[in-house]
Coordinates of C-alpha atoms in Angstrom, one line a residue:
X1 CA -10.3 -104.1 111.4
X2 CA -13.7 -104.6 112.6
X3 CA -15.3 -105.0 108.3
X4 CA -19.4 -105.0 109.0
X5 CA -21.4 -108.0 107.8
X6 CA -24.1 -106.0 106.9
X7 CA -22.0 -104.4 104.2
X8 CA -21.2 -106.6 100.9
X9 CA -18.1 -105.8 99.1
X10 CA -15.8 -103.4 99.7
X11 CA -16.3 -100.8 102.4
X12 CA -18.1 -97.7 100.7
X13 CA -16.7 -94.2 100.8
X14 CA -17.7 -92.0 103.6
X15 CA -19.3 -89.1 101.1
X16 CA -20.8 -91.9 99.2
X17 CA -23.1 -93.2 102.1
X18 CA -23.7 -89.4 102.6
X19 CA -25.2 -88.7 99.1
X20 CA -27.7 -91.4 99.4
X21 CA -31.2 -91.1 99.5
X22 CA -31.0 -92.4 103.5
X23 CA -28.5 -89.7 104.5
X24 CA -29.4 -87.1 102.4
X25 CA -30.3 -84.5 105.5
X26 CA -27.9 -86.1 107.5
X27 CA -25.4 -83.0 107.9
X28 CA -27.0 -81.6 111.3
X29 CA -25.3 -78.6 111.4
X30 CA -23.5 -78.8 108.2
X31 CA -22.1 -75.6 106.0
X32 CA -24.7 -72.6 105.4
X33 CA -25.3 -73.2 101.6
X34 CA -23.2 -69.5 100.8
X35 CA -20.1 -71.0 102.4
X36 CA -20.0 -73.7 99.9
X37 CA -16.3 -72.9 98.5
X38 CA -15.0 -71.4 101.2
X39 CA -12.9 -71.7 104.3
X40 CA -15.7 -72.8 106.9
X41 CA -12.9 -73.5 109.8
X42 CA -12.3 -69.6 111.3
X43 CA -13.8 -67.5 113.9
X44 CA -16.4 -65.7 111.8
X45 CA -18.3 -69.3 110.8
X46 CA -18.1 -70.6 114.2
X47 CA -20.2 -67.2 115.3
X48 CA -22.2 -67.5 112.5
X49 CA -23.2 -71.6 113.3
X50 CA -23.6 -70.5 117.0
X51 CA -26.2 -67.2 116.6
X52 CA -28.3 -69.7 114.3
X53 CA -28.1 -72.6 116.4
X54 CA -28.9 -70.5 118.9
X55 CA -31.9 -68.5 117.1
X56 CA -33.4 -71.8 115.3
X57 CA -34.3 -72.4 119.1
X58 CA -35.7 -69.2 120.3
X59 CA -37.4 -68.9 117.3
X60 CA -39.0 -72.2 118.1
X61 CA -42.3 -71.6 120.8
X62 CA -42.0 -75.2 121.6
X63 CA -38.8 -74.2 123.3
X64 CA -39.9 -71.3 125.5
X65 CA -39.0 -73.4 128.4
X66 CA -34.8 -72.2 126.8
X67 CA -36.0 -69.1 125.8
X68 CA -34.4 -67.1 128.7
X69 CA -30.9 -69.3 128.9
X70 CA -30.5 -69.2 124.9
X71 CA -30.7 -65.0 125.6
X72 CA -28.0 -65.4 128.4
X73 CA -25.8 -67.0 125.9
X74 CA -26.1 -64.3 123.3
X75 CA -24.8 -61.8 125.7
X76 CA -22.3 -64.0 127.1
X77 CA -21.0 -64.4 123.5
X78 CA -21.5 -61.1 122.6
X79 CA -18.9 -59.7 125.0
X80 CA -15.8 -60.6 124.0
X81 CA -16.9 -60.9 120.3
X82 CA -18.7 -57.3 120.3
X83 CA -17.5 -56.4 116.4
X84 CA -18.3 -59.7 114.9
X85 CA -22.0 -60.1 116.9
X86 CA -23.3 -57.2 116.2
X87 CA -24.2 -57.7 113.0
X88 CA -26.4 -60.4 113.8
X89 CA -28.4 -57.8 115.8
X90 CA -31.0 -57.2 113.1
X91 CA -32.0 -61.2 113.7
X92 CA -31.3 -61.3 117.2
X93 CA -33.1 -58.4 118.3
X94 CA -37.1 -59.7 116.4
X95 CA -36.7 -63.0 118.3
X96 CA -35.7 -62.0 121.4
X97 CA -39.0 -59.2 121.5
X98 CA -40.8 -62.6 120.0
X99 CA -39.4 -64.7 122.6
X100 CA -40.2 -61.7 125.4
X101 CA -44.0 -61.8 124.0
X102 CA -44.6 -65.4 124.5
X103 CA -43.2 -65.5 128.3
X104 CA -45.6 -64.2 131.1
X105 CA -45.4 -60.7 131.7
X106 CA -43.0 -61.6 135.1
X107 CA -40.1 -62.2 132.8
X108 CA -40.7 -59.1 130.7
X109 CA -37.8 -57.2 132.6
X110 CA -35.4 -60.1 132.1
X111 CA -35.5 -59.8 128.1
X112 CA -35.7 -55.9 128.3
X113 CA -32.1 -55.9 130.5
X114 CA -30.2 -58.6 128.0
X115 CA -31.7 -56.5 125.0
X116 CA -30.0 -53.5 127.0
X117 CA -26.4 -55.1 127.0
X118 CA -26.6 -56.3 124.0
X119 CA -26.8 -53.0 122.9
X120 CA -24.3 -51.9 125.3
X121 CA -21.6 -54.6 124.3
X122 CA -22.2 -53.7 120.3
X123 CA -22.5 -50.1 120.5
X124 CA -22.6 -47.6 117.5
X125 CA -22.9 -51.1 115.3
X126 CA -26.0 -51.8 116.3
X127 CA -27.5 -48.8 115.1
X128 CA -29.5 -50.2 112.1
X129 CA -31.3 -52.8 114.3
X130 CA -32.5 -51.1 117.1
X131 CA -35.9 -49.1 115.6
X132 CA -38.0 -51.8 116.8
X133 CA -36.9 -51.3 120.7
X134 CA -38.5 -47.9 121.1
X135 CA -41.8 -49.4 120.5
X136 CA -41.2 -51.0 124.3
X137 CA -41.8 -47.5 126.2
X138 CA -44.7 -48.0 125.1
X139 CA -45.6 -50.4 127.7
X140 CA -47.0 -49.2 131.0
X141 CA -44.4 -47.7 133.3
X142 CA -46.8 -48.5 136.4
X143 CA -46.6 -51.0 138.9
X144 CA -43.3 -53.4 138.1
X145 CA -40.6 -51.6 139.4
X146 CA -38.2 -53.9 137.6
X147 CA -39.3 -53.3 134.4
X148 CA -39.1 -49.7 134.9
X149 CA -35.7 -49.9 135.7
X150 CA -34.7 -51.8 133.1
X151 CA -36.1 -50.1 130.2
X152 CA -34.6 -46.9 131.6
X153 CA -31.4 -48.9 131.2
X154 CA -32.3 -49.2 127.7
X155 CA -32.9 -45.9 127.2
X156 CA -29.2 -45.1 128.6
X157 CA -27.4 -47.9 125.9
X158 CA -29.4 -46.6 122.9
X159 CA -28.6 -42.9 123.7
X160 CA -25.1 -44.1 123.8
X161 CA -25.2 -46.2 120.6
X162 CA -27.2 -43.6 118.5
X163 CA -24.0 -40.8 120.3
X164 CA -26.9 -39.0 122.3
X165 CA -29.0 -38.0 119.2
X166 CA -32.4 -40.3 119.4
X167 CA -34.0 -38.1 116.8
X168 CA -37.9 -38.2 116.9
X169 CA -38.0 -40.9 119.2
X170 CA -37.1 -38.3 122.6
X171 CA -40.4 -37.6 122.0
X172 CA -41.8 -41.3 122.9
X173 CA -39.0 -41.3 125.5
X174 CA -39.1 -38.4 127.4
X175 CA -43.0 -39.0 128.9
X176 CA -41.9 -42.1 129.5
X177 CA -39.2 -41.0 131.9
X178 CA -40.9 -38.9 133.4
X179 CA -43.7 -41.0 133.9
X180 CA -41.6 -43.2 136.0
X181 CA -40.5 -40.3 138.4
X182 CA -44.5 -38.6 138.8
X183 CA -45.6 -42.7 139.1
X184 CA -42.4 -43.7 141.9
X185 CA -43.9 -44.0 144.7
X186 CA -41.4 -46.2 147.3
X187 CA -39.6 -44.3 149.8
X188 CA -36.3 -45.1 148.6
X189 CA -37.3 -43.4 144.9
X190 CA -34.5 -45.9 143.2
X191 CA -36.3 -46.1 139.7
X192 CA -36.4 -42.6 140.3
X193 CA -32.1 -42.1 141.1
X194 CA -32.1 -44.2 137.7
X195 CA -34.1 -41.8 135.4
X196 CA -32.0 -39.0 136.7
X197 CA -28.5 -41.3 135.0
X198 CA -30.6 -41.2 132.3
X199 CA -31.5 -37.6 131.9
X200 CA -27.5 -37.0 132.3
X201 CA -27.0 -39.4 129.2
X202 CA -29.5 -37.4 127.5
X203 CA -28.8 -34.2 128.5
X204 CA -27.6 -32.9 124.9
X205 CA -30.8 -34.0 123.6
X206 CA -33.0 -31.7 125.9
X207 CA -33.3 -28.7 124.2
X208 CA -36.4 -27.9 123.2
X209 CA -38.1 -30.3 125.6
X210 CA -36.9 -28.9 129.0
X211 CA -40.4 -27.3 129.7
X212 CA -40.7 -31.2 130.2
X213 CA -37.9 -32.1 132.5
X214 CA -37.2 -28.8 134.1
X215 CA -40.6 -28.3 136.1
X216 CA -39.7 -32.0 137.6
X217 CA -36.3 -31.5 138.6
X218 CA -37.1 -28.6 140.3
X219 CA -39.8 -30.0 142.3
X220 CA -37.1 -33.0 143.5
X221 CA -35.2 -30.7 145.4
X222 CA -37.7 -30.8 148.4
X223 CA -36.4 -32.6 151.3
X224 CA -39.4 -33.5 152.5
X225 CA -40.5 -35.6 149.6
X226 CA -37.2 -36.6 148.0
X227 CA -34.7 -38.8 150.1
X228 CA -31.0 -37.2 150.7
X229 CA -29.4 -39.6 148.2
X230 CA -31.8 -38.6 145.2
X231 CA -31.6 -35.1 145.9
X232 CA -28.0 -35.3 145.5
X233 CA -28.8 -36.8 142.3
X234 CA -30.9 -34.3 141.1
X235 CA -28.2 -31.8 141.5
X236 CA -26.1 -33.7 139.2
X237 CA -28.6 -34.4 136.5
X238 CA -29.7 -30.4 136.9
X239 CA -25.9 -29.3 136.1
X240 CA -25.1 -32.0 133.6
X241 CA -28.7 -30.4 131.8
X242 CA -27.1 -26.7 132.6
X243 CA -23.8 -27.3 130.7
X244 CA -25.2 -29.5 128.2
X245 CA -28.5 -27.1 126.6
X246 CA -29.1 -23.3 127.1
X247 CA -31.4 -22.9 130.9
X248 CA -31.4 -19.7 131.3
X249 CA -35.2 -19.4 130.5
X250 CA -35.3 -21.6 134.0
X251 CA -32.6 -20.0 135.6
X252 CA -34.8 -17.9 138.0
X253 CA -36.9 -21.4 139.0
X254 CA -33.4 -23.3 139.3
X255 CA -31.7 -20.9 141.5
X256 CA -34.5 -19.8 143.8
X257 CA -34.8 -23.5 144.6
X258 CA -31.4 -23.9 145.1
X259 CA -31.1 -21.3 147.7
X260 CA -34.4 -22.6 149.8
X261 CA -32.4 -26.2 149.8
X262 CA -29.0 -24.3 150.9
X263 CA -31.3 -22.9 153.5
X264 CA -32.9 -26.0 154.8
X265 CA -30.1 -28.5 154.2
X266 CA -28.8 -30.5 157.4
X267 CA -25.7 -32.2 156.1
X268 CA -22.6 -29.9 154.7
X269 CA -21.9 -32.3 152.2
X270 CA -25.3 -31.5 150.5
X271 CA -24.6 -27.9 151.4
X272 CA -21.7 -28.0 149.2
X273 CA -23.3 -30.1 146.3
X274 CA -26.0 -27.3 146.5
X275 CA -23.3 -24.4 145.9
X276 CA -21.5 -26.5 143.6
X277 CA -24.2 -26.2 141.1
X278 CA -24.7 -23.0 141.6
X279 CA -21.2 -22.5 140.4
X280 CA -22.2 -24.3 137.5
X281 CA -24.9 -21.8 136.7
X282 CA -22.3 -19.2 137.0
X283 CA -20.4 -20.8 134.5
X284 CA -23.3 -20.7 132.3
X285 CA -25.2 -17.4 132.9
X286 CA -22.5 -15.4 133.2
X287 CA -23.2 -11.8 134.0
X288 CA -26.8 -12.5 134.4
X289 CA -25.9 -14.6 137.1
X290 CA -24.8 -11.6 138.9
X291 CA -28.8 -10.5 139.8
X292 CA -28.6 -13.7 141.8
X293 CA -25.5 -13.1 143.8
X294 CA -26.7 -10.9 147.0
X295 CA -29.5 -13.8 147.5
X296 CA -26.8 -16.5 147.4
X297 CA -24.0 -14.5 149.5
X298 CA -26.7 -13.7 152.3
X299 CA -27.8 -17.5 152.3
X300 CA -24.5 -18.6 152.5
X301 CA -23.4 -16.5 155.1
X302 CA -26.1 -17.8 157.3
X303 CA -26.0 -21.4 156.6
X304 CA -22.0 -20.6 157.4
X305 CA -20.9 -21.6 153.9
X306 CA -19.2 -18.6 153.0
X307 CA -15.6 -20.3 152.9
X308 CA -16.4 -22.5 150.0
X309 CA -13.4 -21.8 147.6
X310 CA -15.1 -23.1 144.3
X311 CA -17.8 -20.4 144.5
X312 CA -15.1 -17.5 145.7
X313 CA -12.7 -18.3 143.0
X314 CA -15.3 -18.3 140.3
X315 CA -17.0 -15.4 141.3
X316 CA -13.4 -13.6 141.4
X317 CA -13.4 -15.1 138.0
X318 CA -16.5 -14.0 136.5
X319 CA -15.9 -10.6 137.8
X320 CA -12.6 -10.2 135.8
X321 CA -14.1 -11.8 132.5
X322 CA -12.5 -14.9 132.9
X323 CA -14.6 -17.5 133.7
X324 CA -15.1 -20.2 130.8
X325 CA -17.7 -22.4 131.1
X326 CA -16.6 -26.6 130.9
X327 CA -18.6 -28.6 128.6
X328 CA -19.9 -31.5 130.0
X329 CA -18.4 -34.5 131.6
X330 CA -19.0 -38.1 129.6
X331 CA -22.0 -40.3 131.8
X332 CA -21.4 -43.9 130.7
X333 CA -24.1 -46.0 131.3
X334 CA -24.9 -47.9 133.7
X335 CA -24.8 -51.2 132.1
X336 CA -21.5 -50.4 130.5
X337 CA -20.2 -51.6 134.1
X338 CA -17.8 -54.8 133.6
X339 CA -18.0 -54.9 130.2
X340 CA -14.6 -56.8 129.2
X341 CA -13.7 -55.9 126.3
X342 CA -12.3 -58.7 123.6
X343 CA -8.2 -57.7 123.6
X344 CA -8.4 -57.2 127.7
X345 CA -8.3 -60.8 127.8
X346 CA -8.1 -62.4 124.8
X347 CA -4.5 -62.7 123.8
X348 CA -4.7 -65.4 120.6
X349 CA -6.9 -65.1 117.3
X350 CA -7.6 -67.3 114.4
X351 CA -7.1 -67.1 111.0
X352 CA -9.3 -64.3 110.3
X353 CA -8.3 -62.2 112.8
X354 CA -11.6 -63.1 115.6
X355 CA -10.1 -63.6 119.3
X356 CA -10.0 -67.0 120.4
X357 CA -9.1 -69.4 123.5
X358 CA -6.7 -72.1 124.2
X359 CA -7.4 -75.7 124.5
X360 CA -7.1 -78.3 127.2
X361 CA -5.7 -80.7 125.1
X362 CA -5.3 -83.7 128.0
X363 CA -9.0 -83.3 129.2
X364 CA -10.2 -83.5 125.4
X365 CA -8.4 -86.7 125.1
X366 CA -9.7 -88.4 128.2
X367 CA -13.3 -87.1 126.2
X368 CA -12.2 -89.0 123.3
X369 CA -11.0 -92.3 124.3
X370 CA -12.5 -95.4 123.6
X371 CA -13.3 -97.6 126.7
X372 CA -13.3 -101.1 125.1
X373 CA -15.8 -102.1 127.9
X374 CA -18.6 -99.9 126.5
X375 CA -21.8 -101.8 126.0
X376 CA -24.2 -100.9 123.4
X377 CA -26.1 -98.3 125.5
X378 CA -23.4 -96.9 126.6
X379 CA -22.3 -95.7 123.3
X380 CA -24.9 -92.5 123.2
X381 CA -23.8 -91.1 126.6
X382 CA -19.5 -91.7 124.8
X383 CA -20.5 -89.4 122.1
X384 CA -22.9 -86.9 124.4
X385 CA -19.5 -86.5 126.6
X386 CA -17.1 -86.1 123.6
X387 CA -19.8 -83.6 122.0
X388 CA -19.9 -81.7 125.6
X389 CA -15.9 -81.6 126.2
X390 CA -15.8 -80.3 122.2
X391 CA -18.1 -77.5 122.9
X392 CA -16.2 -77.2 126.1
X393 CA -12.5 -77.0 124.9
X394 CA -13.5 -75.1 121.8
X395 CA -11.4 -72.1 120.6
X396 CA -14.0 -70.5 119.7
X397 CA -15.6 -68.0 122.2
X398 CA -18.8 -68.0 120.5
X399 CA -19.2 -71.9 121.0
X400 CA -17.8 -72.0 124.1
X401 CA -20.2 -69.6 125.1
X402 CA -23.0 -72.5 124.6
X403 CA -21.3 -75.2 126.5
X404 CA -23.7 -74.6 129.8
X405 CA -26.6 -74.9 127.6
X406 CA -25.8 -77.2 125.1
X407 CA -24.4 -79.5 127.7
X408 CA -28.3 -79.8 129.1
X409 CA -30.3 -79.6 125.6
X410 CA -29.6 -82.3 123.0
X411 CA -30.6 -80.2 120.0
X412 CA -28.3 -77.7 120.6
X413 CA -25.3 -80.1 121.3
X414 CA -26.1 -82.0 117.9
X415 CA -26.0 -78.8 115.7
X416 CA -22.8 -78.2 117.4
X417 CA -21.1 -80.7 117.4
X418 CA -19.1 -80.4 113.5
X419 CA -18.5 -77.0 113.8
X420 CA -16.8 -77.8 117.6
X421 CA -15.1 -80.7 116.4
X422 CA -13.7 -78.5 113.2
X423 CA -12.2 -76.0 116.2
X424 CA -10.9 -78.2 118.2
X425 CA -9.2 -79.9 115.7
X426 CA -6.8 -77.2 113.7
X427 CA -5.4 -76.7 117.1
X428 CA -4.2 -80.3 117.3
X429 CA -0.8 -81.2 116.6
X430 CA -0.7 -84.1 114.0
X431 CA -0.3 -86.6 116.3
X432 CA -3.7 -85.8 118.3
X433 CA -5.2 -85.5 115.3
X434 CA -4.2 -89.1 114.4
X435 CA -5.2 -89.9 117.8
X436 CA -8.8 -88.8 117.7
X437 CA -9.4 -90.1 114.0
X438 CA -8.2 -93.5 115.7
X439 CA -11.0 -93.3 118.5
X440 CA -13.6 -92.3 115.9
X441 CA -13.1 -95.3 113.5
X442 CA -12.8 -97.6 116.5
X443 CA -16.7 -96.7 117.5
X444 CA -17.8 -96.6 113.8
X445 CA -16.1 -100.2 113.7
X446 CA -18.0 -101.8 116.9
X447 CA -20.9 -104.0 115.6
X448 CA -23.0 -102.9 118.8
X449 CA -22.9 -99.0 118.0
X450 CA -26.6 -97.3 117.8
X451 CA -27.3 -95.6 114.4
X452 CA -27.7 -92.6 115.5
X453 CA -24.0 -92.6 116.8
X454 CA -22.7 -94.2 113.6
X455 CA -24.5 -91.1 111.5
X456 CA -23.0 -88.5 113.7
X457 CA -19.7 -89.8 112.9
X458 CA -20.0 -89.5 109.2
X459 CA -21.7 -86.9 109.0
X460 CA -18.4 -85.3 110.8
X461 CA -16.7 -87.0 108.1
X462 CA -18.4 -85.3 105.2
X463 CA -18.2 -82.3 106.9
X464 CA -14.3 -82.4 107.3
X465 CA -14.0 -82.9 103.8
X466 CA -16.1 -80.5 102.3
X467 CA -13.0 -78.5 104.1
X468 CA -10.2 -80.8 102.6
X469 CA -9.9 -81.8 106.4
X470 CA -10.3 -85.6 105.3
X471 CA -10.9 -88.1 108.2
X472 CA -10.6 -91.3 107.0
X473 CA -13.3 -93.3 108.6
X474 CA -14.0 -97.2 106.5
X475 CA -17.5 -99.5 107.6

């Protein structure tokens, strides 16, 4: 049915319009030139054809105005997918610092937080890749607020990815924290409660530098300068530091500050967060600890603390030889919140083992259907829906992951649309499969259909076969 005029003799083969001069670059989105003789339909291409869709625009300045959503969509992907993304990181993090160097300075703490959980999703993988993100603390730590806290969220995912140990680059960032807390000047010191998390992460780190952190820490346990909330973080960050490195050169400092906050404290609860790390420094110093005691004991009796049992057990403890002192507790960071990972709700996976999604196959079909009343400009907005609902109902999390975007930007919808069509269609019985070539050759056989619809249809076709996936389509 439907045999084109414009076509003398018999219809031509589908791969032999394809290898004409005309159609030569035809195969928007067609097999990376190392797959060649290879299975091309499984989880691992499909995240490969996304990340370079994806990348060919960010890499692109004429696309800044995407710049920020194509990021998004990394670290959407990226979630579910963490072991087969992050190996991609050594391409993905250079354009996104590109991209964040080209956008005004206002959207420089957007790019630093989706670097930061991108980091976070990947983890220890993305160790080789992340040099080049230490060069950001760098930047000036005054003034933006939300740029400070978001490259002290960085720091927290790389101390996590590289297990604590950031090697010569604590020295670069180290005065950058600290930095943040001498330049935090808002009354509700937040970037300031968020340096502390980090100092926890890094706590293991510290030796050697605590001549550094110490002398600040110390100084944050003033009521009159430092909010309730943030001195109660200090506490913590001080005994994470205590278990973690050897204080005792700072014990003296510590402890003497300790008592004049047990002395001037309002609140019990901070009363008891005080003596808490105190016990903690029991733990530690051990006998030495024991010069400190009559101080503490007189304090406590005053402030009317004496019945705290932590402090009365341990000192029992300590006094019989039997107090051991507890390594430190785990800090996750604070990004690491919500992450999902790929088997908490993924319950299929393809051929190669990647996670993958089910398929509405009834609103794919009502995507594919032919309405016979279609004129000839209707034809582009058929295919843009079909392409959409592809993308859409994909398998694949890493192109579904794109549908938002691609839905809104033409060029990323066109170098998806084989590899979408490819994943949609293994997961289609043999009579939807049928179904769909049926639609397809139907619009390749209306005399009124635009070129560029015709070529996007085989080009499909070449791409199907390069597969053995033949779709028979005839002009």
């Amino acid at each position: 049915r439907g045999k084109r005029g414009r076509h003398a003799g018999p219809p031509p083969n589908v791969m032999t319009v394809l290898s004409s001069d005309e159609h030569r670059d035809a195969l928007v989105g067609d097999i990376v030139t190392d797959s060649y003789g290879r299975e091309f339909s499984c989880g691992k291409y499909y995240i490969r054809v996304s990340i370079d869709a994806l990348l060919n625009i960010l890499n692109d300045p004429a696309e800044a105005h995407s710049h920020q959503q194509i990021v998004q969509v990394l670290v959407t992907m990226f979630r579910p997918l963490p072991d087969y993304c992050a190996p991609f990181m050594g391409r993905i993090v250079p354009a996104v610092l590109r991209a964040m160097e080209m956008a005004p300075p206002s959207q420089a703490d957007f790019y630093v937080d989706k670097l930061g959980r991108l980091v976070c999703v990947s983890r220890q993988l993305s160790r080789p890749y992340l040099e080049p993100l230490f060069e950001l603390f760098d930047l000036e730590a005054s003034g933006n607020e939300q740029l400070q806290s978001a490259l002290v969220g960085l720091v927290e995912v790389l101390a996590e990815a590289l297990s604590g140990d950031l090697g010569s680059h604590i020295s670069t960032v180290l005065p950058f924290l600290m930095s943040v807390i001498d330049r935090d000047t808002n009354e509700s010191r937040q970037v300031t409660d968020r340096t502390l998390h980090a100092l926890r992460i890094l706590s293991p780190s510290l030796e050697g530098y605590l001549f550094l952190v110490m002398p600040r820490l110390v100084s944050l346990l003033d009521l009159t300068i430092t909010p309730i909330d943030v001195t109660e973080s200090t506490l913590g960050c001080i005994s994470s530091i205590v278990t973690s490195v050897n204080c005792d050169s700072f014990a003296s400092r510590i402890i003497s500050k300790l008592i004049q906050l047990l002395q001037c404290s309002p609140m019990r609860q901070l009363q008891t967060l005080v003596i808490d790390t105190l016990c903690t420094l029991m733990e530690q110093l051990q006998d030495e600890f024991t010069l400190f005691m009559p101080m503490i004991s007189s304090t406590m009796k005053k402030r009317g603390t004496v019945d705290h049992a932590k402090y009365a057990e341990y000192s029992r403890l300590l006094f019989s030889g039997r107090l051991i002192p507890k390594e430190a507790p785990r800090v996750p960071p604070f990004l690491s919140g919500g992450i999902i990972q790929a088997d908490a709700w993924l319950g299929l996976t393809s051929s190669d083992g990647v996670p993958k999604l089910s398929m509405d196959t009834t609103v794919l079909r009502r995507a594919w259907a032919v309405d016979q009343s279609l004129s000839k400009g209707e034809w582009t907005g058929w295919l843009t829906k079909f392409s959409n609902e592809l993308v859409r109902q994909s398998s694949s999390p890493a192109l579904r992951a794109c549908v938002s975007l691609a839905s809104k930007h033409p060029k990323l919808n066109k170098e998806l649309f084989n590899a979408a069509f490819v994943s949609c269609w293994t997961e289609l019985s043999g009579q939807y499969q049928q179904e769909i070539v049926s639609s397809l050759q139907e619009v390749a056989s209306k005399p009124d259909v635009p070129p560029d619809v015709l070529q996007t249809i085989l080009s499909l076709a070449g791409y199907m076969e390069r597969d053995e996936k033949q779709i028979q389509i005839d002009l």
